[in-house]
Coordinates of C-alpha atoms and ligand atoms in Angstrom, one line a residue:
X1 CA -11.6 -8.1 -11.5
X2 CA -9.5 -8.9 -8.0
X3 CA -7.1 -6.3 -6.6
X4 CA -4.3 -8.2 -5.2
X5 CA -1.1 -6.5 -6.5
X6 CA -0.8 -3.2 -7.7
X7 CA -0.3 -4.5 -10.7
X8 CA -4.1 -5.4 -11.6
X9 CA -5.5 -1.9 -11.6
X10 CA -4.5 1.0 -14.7
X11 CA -2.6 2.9 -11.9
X12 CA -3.2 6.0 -14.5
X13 CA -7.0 5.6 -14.3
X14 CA -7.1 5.4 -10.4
X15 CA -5.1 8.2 -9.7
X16 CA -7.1 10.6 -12.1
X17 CA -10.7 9.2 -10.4
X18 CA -8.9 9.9 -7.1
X19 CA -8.1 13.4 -7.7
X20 CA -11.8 13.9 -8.8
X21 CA -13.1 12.6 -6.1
X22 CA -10.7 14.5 -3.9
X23 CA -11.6 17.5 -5.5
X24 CA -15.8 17.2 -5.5
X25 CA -16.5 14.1 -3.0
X26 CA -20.6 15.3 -3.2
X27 CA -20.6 14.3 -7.0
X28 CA -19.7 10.2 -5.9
X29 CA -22.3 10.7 -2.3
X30 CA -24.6 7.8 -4.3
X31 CA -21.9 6.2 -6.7
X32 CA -21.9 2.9 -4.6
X33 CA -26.4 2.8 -3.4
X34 CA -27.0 0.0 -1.3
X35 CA -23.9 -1.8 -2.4
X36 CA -21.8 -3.4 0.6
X37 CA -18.4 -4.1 1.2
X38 CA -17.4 -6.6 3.9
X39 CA -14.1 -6.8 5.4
X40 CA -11.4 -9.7 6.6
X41 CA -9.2 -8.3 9.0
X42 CA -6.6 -11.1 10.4
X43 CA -4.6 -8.2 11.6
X44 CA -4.9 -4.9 12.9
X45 CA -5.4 -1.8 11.3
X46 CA -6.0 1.8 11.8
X47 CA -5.7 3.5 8.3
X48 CA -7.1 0.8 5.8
X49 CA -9.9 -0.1 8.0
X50 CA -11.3 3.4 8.5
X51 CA -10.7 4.4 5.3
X52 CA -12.5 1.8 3.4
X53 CA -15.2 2.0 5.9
X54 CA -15.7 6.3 5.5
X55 CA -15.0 5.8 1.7
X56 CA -17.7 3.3 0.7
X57 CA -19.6 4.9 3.5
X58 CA -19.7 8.3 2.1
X59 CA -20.3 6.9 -1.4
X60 CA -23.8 5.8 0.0
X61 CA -22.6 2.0 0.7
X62 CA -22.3 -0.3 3.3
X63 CA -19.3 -1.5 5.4
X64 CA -19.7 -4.9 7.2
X65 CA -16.9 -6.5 9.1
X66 CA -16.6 -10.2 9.9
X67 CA -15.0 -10.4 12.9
X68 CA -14.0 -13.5 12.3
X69 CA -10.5 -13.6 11.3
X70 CA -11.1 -17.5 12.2
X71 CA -12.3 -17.8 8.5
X72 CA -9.6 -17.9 6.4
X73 CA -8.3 -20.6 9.1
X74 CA -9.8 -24.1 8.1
X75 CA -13.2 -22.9 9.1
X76 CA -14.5 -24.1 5.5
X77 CA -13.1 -23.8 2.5
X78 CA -12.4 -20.8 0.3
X79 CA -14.9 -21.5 -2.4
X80 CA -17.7 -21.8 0.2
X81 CA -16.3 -18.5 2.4
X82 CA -16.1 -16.5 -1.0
X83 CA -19.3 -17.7 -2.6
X84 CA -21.3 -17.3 1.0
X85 CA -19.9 -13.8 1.3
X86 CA -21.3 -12.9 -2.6
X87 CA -24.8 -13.9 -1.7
X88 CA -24.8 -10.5 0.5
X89 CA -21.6 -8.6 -0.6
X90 CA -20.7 -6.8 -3.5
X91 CA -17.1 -6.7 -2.7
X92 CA -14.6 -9.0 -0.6
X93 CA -11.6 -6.6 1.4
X94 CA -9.3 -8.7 3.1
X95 CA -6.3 -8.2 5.2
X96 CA -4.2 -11.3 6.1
X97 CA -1.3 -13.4 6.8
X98 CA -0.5 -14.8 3.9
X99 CA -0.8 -14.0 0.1
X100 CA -2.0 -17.3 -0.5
X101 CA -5.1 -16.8 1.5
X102 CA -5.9 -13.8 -0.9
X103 CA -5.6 -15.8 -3.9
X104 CA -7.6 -18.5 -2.8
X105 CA -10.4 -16.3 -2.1
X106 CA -10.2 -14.6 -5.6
X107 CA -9.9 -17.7 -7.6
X108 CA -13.5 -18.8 -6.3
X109 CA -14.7 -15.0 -5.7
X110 CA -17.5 -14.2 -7.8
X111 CA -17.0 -10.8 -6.5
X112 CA -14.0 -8.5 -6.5
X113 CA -11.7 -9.2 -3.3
X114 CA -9.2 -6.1 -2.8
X115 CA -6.2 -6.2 -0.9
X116 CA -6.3 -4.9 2.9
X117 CA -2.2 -5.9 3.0
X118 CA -0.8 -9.6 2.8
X119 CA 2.6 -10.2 3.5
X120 CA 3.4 -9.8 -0.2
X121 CA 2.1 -6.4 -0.9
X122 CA 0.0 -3.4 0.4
X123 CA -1.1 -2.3 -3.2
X124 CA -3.8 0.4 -1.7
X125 CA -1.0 1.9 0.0
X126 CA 0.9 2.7 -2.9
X127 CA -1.4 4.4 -4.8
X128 CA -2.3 6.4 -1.6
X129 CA 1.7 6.9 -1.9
X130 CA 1.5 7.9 -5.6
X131 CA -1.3 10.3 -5.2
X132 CA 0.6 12.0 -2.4
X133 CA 4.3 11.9 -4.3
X134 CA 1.9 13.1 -7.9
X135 CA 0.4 16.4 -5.4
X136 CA 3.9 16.9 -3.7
X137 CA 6.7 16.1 -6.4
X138 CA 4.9 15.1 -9.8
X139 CA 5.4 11.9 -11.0
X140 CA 8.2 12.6 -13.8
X141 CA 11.9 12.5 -13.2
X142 CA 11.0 12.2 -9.9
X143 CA 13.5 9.8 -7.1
X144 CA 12.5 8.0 -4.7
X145 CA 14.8 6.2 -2.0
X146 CA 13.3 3.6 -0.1
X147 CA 15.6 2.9 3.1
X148 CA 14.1 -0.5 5.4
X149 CA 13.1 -3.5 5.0
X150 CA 11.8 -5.0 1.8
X151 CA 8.2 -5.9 2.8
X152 CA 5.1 -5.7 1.5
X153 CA 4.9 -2.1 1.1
X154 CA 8.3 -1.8 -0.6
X155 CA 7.2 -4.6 -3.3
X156 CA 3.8 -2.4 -3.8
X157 CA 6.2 0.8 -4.5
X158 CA 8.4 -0.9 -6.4
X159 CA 6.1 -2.3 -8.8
X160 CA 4.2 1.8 -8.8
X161 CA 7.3 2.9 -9.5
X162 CA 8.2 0.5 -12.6
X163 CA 4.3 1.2 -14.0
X164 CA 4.9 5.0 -13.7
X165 CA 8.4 5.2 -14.7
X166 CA 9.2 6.8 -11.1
X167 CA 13.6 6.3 -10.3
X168 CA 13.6 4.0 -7.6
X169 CA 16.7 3.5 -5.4
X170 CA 16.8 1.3 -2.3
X171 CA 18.9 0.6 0.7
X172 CA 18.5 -2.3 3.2
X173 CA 21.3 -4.7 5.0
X174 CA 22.3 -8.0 3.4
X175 CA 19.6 -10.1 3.0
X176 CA 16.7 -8.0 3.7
X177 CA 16.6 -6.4 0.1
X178 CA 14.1 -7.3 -2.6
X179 CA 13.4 -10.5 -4.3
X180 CA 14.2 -12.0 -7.6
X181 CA 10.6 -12.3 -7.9
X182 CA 9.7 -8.8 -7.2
X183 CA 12.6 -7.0 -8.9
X184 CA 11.2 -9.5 -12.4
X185 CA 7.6 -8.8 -11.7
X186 CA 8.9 -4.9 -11.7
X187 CA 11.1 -5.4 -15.0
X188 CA 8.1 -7.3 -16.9
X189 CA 5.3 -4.6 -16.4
X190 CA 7.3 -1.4 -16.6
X191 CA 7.0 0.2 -20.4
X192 CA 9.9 1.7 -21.0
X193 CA 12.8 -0.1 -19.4
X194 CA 13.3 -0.6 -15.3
X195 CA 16.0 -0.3 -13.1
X196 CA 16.3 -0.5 -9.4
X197 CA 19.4 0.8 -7.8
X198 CA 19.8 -1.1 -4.8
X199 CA 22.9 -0.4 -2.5
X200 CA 23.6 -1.1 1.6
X201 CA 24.8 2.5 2.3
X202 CA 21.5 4.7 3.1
X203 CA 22.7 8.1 2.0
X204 CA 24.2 6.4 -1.6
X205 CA 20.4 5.9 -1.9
X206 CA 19.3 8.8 -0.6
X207 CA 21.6 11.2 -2.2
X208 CA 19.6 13.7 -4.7
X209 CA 16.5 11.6 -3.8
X210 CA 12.4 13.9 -3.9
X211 CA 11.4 11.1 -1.5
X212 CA 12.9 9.3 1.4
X213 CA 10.2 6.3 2.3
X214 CA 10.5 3.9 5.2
X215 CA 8.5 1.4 6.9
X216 CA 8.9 -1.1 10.2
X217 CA 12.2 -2.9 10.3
X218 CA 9.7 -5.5 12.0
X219 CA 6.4 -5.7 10.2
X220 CA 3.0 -7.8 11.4
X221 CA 3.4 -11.3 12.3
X222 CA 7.5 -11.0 12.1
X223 CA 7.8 -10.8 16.6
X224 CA 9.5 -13.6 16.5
X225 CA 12.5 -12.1 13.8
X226 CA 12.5 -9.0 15.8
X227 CA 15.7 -9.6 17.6
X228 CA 18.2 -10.7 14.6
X229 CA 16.4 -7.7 12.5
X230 CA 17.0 -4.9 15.0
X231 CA 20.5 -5.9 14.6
X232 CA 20.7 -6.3 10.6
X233 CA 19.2 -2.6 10.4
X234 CA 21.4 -0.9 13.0
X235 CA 22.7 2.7 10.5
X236 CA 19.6 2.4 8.6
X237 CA 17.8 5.0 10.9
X238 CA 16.1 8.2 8.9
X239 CA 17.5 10.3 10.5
X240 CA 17.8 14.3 10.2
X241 CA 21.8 13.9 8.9
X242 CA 20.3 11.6 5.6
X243 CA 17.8 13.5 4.9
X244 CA 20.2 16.1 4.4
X245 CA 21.6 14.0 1.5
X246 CA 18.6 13.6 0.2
X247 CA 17.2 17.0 -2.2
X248 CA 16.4 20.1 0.2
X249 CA 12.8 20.1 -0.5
X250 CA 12.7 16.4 -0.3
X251 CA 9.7 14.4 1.6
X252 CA 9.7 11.9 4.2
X253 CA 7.3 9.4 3.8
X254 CA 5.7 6.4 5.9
X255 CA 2.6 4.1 5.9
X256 CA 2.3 4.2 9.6
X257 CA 2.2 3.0 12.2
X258 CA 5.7 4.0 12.7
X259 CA 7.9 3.2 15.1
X260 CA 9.6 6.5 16.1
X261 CA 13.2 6.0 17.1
X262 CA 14.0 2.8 15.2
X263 CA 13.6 3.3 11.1
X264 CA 12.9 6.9 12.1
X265 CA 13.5 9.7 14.3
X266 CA 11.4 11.9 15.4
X267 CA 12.2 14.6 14.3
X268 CA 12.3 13.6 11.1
X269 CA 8.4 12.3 11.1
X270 CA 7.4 14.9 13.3
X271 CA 9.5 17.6 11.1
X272 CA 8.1 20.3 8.1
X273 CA 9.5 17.8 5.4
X274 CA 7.0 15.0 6.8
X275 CA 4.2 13.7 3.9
X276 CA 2.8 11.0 6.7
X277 CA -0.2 12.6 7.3
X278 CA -1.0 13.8 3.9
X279 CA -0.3 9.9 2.8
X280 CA -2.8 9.3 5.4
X281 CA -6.0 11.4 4.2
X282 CA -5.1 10.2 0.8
X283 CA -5.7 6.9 1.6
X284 CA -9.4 7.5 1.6
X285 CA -9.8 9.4 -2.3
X286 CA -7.7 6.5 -3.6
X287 CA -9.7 4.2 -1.7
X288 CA -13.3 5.2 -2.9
X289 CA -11.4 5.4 -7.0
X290 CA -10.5 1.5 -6.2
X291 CA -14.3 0.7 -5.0
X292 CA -15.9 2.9 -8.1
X293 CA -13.2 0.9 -10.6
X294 CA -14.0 -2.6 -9.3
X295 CA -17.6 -1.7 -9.5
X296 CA -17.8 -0.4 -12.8
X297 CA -15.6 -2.5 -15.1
X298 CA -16.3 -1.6 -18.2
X299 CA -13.7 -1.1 -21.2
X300 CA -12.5 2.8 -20.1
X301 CA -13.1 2.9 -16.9
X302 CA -10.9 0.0 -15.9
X303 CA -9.1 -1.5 -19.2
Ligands
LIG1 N1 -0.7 2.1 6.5 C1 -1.6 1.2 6.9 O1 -2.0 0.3 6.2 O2 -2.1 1.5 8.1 P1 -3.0 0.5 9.0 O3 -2.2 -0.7 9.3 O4 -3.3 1.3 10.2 O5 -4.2 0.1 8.2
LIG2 N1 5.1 -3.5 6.6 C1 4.1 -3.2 7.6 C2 3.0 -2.3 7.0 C3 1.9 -1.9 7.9 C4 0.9 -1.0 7.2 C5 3.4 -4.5 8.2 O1 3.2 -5.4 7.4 O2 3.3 -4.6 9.4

């Protein structure tokens, strides 16, 4: 089983082993004996590096990075890279440029290969997200607004959000809103039905919203876009004036890194209604539930 899109995990069953291990992390301290994870990175990372590295770490694991982003570059083919990397490994994370690397990996991976981020989706990330909106807000009849760019981390939450029935509503300037693809994929695996509410006027999408999310207007590998972009999001600022739009007990949330003055202000990320660091720690339970799921996929654990 490969972890590529939020889609191929029982988001249910992860977030219930995440709040277990939250709640008694000495009970998992030799869930993953002498298995290893090694790690891809083609870009950088704070959060997902360290997290993966403390959470099969702590589990009794080990964490082994190739530094060699050089391998998903022509260095030899996938099928030899993946199959190599079993010989040693019992699972494949990787963080890169492109999607299709990912999926070239898992189609010759004889071990499970787990999203780090691709420019498609950041599906770690949004059950970090789900865990933190589930502690905060609940999960039912709860409304998120997503205000930005529609990036990897947006497609992740919009696909959580159609497989846990969380209202979705999203603002970004012409052309920068989701795709077909995305808002299909969404409509096809949610269970009861799925609408998006997408609009180009931040507070519409904000108004009576439990959760205002944001991410980089420029995101990894989009320098050279960062020009036209700053222009296209000019009025899409979180700022303290939206939030106010937004329900008074309402969160702000972001992935980090976060680039304080542009999608946000700082008093905004830096305020009381901030969830960013909370979103943070989380990413480590959610991160060890992902590892022990993979590991163990038997019927009930993962079906
Ligand atoms: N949110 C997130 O993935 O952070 P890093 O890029 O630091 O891993
Ligand atoms: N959208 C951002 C997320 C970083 C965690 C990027 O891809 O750079």
């Amino acid at each position: 089983m490969n972890f590529l899109s939020i889609t191929d995990i029982n988001v249910s069953k992860v977030l219930s082993l995440a709040k277990a291990v939250k709640e008694n992390p000495p009970t998992y301290a030799h869930a993953l004996k002498h298995k290893a994870l090694a790690a891809i990175f083609e870009k950088s990372s704070t959060r997902t590096k360290l997290s993966f590295q403390l959470a099969v770490l702590q589990m009794g694991g080990y964490y082994i990075e190739l530094g060699g982003a050089h391998l998903l570059n022509g260095h030899e083919d996938a099928h030899d890279t993946a199959n190599s990397i079993a010989q040693y490994a019992d699972f494949l994370l990787a963080r890169v440029n492109s999607h299709s690397s990912l999926e070239a990996l898992a189609a010759h991976s004889p071990i499970p290969v787990i999203n780090a981020l691709s420019n498609l989706e950041h599906p770690c990330q949004a059950l970090a997200d789900l865990l933190t909106i589930s502690e905060s807000k609940g999960l039912h009849k709860t409304k998120l607004a997503y205000i930005g760019d529609s990036n990897n981390v947006s497609n992740s939450l919009l696909l959580a959000c159609a497989l846990t029935g969380l209202e979705i509503a999203i603002a970004s300037p012409a052309n920068y809103g989701p795709s077909k693809s995305i808002i299909k994929k969404a409509s096809e695996v949610a269970n009861n039905g799925f609408t998006v509410n997408r609009t180009n006027k931040p507070p519409e999408a904000a108004a009576d919203a439990d959760v205002v999310y944001t991410d980089a207007w420029v995101s990894m590998g989009q320098e050279n876009e960062a020009e036209q972009k700053l222009k296209a999001f000019k009025g899409f600022q979180i700022t303290q004036e939206l939030m106010e739009c937004a329900k008074p007990d309402a969160i702000f949330m972001h992935c980090l890194p976060a680039h304080k003055g542009l999608e946000v202000a700082p008093d905004v990320i830096e305020g009381p209604q901030s969830a960013v660091f909370q979103q943070a720690a989380n990413r480590l339970h959610v991160q060890k539930a992902v590892l022990l799921m993979l590991s163990n996929p038997k019927p009930g654990v993962n079906a």
